[in-house]
PDB file of C-alpha atoms in Angstrom:
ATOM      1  CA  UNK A   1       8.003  13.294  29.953  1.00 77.00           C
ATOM      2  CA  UNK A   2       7.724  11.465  26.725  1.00 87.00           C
ATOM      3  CA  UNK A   3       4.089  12.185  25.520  1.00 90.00           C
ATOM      4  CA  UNK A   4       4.789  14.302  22.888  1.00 91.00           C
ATOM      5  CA  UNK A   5       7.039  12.042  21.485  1.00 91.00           C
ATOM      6  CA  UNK A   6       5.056   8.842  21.742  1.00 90.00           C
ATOM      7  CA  UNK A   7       2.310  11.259  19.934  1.00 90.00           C
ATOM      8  CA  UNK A   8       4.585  12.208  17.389  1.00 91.00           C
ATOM      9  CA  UNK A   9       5.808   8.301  16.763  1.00 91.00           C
ATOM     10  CA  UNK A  10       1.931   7.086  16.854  1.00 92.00           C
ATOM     11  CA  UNK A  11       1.215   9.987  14.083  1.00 92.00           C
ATOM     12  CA  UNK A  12       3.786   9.215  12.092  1.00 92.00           C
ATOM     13  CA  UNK A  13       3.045   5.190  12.246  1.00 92.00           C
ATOM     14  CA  UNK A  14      -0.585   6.156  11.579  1.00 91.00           C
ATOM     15  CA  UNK A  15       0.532   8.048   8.306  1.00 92.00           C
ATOM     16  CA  UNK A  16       2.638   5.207   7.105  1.00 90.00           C
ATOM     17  CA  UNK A  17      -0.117   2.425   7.379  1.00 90.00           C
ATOM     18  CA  UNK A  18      -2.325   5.016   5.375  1.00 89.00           C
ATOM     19  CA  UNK A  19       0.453   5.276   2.656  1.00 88.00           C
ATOM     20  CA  UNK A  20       0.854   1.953   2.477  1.00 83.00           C
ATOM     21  CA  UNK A  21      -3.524   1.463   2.097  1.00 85.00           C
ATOM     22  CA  UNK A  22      -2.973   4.118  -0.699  1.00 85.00           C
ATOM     23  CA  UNK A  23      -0.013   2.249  -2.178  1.00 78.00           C
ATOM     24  CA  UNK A  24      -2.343  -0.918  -2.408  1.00 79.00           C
ATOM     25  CA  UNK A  25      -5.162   0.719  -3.695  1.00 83.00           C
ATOM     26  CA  UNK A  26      -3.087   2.147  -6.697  1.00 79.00           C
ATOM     27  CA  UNK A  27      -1.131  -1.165  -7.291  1.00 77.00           C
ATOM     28  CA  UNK A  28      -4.383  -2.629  -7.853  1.00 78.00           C
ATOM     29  CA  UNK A  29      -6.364   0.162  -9.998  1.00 81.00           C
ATOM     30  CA  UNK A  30      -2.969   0.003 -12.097  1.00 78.00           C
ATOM     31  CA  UNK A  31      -2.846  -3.619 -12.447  1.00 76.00           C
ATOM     32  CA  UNK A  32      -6.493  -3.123 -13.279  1.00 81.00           C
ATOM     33  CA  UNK A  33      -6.691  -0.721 -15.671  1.00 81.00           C
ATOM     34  CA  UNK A  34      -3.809  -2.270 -17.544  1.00 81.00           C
ATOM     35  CA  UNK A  35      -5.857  -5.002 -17.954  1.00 77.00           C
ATOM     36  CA  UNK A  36      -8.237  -3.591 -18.979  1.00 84.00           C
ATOM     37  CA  UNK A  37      -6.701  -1.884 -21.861  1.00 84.00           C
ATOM     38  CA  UNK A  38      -4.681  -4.804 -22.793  1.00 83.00           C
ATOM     39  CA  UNK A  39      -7.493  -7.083 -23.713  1.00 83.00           C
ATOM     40  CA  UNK A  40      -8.592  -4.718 -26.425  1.00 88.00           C
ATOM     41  CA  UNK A  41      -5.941  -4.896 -28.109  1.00 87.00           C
ATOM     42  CA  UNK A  42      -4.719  -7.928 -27.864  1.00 86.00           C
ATOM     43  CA  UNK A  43      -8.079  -8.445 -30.131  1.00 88.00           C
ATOM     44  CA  UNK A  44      -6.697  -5.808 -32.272  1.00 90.00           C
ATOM     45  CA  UNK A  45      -3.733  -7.597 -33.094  1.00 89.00           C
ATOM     46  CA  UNK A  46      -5.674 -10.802 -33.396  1.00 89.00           C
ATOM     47  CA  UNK A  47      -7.967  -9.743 -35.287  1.00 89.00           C
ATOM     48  CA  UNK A  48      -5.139  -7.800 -37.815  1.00 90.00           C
ATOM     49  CA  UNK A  49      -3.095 -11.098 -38.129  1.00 90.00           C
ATOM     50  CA  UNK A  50      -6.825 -13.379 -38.682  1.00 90.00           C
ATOM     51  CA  UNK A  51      -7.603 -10.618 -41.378  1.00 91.00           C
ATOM     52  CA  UNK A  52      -3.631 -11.049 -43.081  1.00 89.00           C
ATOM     53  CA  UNK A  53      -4.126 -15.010 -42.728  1.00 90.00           C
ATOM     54  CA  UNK A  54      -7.659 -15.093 -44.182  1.00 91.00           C
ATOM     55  CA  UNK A  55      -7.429 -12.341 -46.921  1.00 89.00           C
ATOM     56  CA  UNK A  56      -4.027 -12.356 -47.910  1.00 84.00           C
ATOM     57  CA  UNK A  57      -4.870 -14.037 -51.099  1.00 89.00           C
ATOM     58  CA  UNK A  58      -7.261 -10.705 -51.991  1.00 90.00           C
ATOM     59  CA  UNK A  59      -4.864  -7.467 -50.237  1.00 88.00           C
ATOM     60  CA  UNK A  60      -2.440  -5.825 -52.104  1.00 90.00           C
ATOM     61  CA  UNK A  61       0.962  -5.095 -50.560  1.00 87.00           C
ATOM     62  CA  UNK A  62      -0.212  -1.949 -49.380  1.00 89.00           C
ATOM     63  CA  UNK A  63      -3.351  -3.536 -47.238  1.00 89.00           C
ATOM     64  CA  UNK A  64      -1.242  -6.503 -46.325  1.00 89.00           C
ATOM     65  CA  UNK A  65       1.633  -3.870 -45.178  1.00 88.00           C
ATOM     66  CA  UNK A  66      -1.060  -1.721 -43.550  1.00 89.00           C
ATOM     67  CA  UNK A  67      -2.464  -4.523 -41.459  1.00 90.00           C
ATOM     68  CA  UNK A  68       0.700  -5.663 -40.372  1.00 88.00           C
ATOM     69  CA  UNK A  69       1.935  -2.314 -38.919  1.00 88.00           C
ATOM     70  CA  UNK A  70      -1.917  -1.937 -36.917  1.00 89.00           C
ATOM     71  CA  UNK A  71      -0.520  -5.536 -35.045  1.00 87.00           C
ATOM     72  CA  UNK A  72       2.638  -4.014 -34.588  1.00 84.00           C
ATOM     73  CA  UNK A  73       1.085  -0.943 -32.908  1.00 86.00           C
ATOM     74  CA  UNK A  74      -0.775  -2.995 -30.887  1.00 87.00           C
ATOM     75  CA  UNK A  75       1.578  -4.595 -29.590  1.00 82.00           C
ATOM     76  CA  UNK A  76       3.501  -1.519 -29.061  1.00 80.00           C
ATOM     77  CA  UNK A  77       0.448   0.103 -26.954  1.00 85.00           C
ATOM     78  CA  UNK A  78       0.600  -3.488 -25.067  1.00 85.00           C
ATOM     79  CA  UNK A  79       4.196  -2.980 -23.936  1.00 78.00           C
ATOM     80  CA  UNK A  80       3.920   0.901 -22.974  1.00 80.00           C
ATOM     81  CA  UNK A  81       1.038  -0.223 -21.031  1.00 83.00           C
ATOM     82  CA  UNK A  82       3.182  -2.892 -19.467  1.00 78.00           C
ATOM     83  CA  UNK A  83       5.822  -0.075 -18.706  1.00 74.00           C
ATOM     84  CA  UNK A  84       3.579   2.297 -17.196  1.00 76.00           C
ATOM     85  CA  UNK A  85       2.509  -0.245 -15.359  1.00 77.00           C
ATOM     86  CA  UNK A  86       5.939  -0.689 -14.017  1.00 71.00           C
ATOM     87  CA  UNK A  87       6.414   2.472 -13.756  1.00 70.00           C
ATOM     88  CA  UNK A  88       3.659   3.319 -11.202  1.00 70.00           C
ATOM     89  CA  UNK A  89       5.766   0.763  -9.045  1.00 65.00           C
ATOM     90  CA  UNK A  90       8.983   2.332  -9.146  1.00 63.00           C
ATOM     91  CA  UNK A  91      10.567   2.800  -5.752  1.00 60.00           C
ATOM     92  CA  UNK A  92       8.515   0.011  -4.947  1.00 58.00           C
ATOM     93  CA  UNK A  93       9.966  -3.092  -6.940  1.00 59.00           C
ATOM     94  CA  UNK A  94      13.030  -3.679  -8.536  1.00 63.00           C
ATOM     95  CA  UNK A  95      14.369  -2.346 -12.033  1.00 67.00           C
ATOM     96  CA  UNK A  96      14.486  -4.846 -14.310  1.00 76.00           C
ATOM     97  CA  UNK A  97      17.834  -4.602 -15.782  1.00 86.00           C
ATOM     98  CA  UNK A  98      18.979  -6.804 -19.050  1.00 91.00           C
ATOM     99  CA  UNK A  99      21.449  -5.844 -21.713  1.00 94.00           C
ATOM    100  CA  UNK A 100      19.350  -3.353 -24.131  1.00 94.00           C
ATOM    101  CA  UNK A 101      20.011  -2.750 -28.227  1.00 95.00           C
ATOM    102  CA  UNK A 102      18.944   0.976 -27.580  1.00 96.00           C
ATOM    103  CA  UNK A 103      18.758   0.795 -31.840  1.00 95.00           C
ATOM    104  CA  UNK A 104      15.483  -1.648 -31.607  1.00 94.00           C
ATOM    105  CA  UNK A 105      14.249   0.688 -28.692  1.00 94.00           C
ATOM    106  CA  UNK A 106      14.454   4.251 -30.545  1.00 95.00           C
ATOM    107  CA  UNK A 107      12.941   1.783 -33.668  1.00 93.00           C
ATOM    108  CA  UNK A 108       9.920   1.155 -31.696  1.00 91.00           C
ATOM    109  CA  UNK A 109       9.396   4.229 -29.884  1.00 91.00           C
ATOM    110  CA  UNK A 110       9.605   5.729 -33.910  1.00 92.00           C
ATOM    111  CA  UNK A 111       7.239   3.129 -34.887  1.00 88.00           C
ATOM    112  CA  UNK A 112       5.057   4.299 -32.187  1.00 85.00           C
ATOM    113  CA  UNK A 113       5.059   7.803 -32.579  1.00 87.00           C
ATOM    114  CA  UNK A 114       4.557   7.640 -36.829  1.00 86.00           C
ATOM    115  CA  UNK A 115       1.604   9.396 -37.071  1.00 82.00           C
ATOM    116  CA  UNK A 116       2.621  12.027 -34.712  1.00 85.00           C
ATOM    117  CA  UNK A 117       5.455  12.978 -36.529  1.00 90.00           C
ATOM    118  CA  UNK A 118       3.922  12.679 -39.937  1.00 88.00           C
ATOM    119  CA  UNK A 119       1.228  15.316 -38.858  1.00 86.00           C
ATOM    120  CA  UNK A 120       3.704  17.809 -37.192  1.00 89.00           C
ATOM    121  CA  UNK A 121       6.117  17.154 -39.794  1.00 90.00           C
ATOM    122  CA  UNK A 122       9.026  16.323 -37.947  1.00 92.00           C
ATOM    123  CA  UNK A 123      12.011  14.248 -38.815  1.00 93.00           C
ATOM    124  CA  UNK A 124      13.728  11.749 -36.607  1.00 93.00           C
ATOM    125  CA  UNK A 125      17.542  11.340 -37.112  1.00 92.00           C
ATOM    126  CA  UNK A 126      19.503   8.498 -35.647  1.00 90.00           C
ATOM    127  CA  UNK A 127      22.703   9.136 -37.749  1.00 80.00           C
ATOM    128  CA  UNK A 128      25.383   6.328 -35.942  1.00 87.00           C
ATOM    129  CA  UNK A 129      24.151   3.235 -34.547  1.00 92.00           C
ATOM    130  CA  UNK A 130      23.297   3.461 -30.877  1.00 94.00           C
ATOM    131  CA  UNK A 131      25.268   0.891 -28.117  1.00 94.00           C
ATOM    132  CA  UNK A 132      24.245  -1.913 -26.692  1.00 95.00           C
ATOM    133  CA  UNK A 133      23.377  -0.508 -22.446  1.00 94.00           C
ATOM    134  CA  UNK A 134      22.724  -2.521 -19.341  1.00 93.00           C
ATOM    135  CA  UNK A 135      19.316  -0.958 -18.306  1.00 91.00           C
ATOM    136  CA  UNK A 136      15.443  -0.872 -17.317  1.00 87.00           C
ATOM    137  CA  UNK A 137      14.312  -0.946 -21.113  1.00 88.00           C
ATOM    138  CA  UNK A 138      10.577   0.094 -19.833  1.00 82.00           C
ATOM    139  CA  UNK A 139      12.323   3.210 -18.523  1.00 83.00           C
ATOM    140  CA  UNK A 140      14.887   3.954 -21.291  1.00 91.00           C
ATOM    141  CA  UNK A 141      11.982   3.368 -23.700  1.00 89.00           C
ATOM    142  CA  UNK A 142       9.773   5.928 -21.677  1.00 84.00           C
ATOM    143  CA  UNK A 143      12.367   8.053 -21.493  1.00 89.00           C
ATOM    144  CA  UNK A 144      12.957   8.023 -25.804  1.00 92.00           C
ATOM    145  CA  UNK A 145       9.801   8.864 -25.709  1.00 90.00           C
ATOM    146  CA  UNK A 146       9.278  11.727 -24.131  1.00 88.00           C
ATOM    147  CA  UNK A 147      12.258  13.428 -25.251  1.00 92.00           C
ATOM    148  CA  UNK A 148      11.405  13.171 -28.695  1.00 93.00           C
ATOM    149  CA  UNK A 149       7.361  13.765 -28.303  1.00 89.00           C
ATOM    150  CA  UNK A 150       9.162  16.922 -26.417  1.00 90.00           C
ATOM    151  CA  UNK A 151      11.350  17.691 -28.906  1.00 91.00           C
ATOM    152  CA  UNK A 152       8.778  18.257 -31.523  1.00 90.00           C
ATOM    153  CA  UNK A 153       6.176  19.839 -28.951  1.00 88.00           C
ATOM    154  CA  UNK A 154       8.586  22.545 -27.924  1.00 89.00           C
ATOM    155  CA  UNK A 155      10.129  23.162 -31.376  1.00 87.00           C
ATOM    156  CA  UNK A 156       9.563  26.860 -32.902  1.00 86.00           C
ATOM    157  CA  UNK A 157      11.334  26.145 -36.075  1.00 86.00           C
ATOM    158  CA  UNK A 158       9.676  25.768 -39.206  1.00 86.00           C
ATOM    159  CA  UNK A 159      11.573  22.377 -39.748  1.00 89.00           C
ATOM    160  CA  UNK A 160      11.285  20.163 -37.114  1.00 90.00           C
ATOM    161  CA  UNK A 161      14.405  17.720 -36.418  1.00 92.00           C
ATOM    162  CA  UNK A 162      15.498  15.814 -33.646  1.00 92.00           C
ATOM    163  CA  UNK A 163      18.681  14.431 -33.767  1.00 92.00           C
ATOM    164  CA  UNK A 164      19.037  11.205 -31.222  1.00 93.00           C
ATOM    165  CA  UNK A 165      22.935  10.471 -30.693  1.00 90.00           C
ATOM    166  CA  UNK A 166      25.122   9.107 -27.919  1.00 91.00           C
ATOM    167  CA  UNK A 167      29.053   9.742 -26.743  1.00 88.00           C
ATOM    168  CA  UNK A 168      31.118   8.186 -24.188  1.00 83.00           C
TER     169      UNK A 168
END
């Protein structure tokens, strides 16, 4: 008598097609959202490179400089958007591997995380260049990112440094 089994086998197909619904449904609320949250700033950074173009002639360095870095944030939001994105799919697609400077990476994940820093009053160190790896950058980026927010969060000492270093 195979009932039990054929039970068993009809559960278990019955919980896969509802993964898979559930799957869908957050594929497309991601893809969504993202969206969503992109279009803002893509305005933002718009709107900061209009303002450089049109007013350059009456900013000083410092609102020229200032301007420049809200774009570059933007764009920087944009991307970790784009990588959670990504990440919400992981299992589910394929990495996308390329040759990565992990230098520029740690640069922008600093970048990103200025403010942050400024206000716990944490230093960064990156004391020897950083290789060149073969890697998801969405992932390695992520990853930069948490261990340093991280490193600060969980830090009891008065100073706060992180140190970010490689070996072999």
């Amino acid at each position: 008598d195979i009932t039990r089994r054929k039970r068993a086998e009809a559960e278990l197909a019955r919980h896969a097609a509802e993964l898979a619904r559930s799957n869908r449904e957050l594929d497309d609320f991601a893809y969504i959202a993202s969206h969503d949250l992109k279009a803002p700033l893509r305005g933002i950074h718009n709107y900061a490179t209009f303002l450089i173009e049109d007013y350059a002639d009456k900013l000083d360095g410092d609102g020229t400089t200032k301007l420049e870095t809200l774009g570059r944030l933007a764009k920087r939001m944009e991307d970790i958007i784009n990588d959670l994105l990504a990440f919400s799919r992981v299992g589910r697609t394929e990495q996308s591997l390329a040759e990565v400077d992990l230098n520029a990476v740690v640069a922008g994940v600093l970048e990103s995380l200025k403010v942050f820093l400024d206000e716990s009053g944490a230093t960064v160190g990156v004391p020897e260049r950083l290789p060149h790896v073969f890697c998801d950058q969405g992932r390695v980026r992520a990853g930069f990112h948490n261990l340093i927010t991280n490193g600060v969060k969980y830090n009891d000492n008065a100073e706060k440094r992180i140190a970010v270093a490689w070996s072999e």
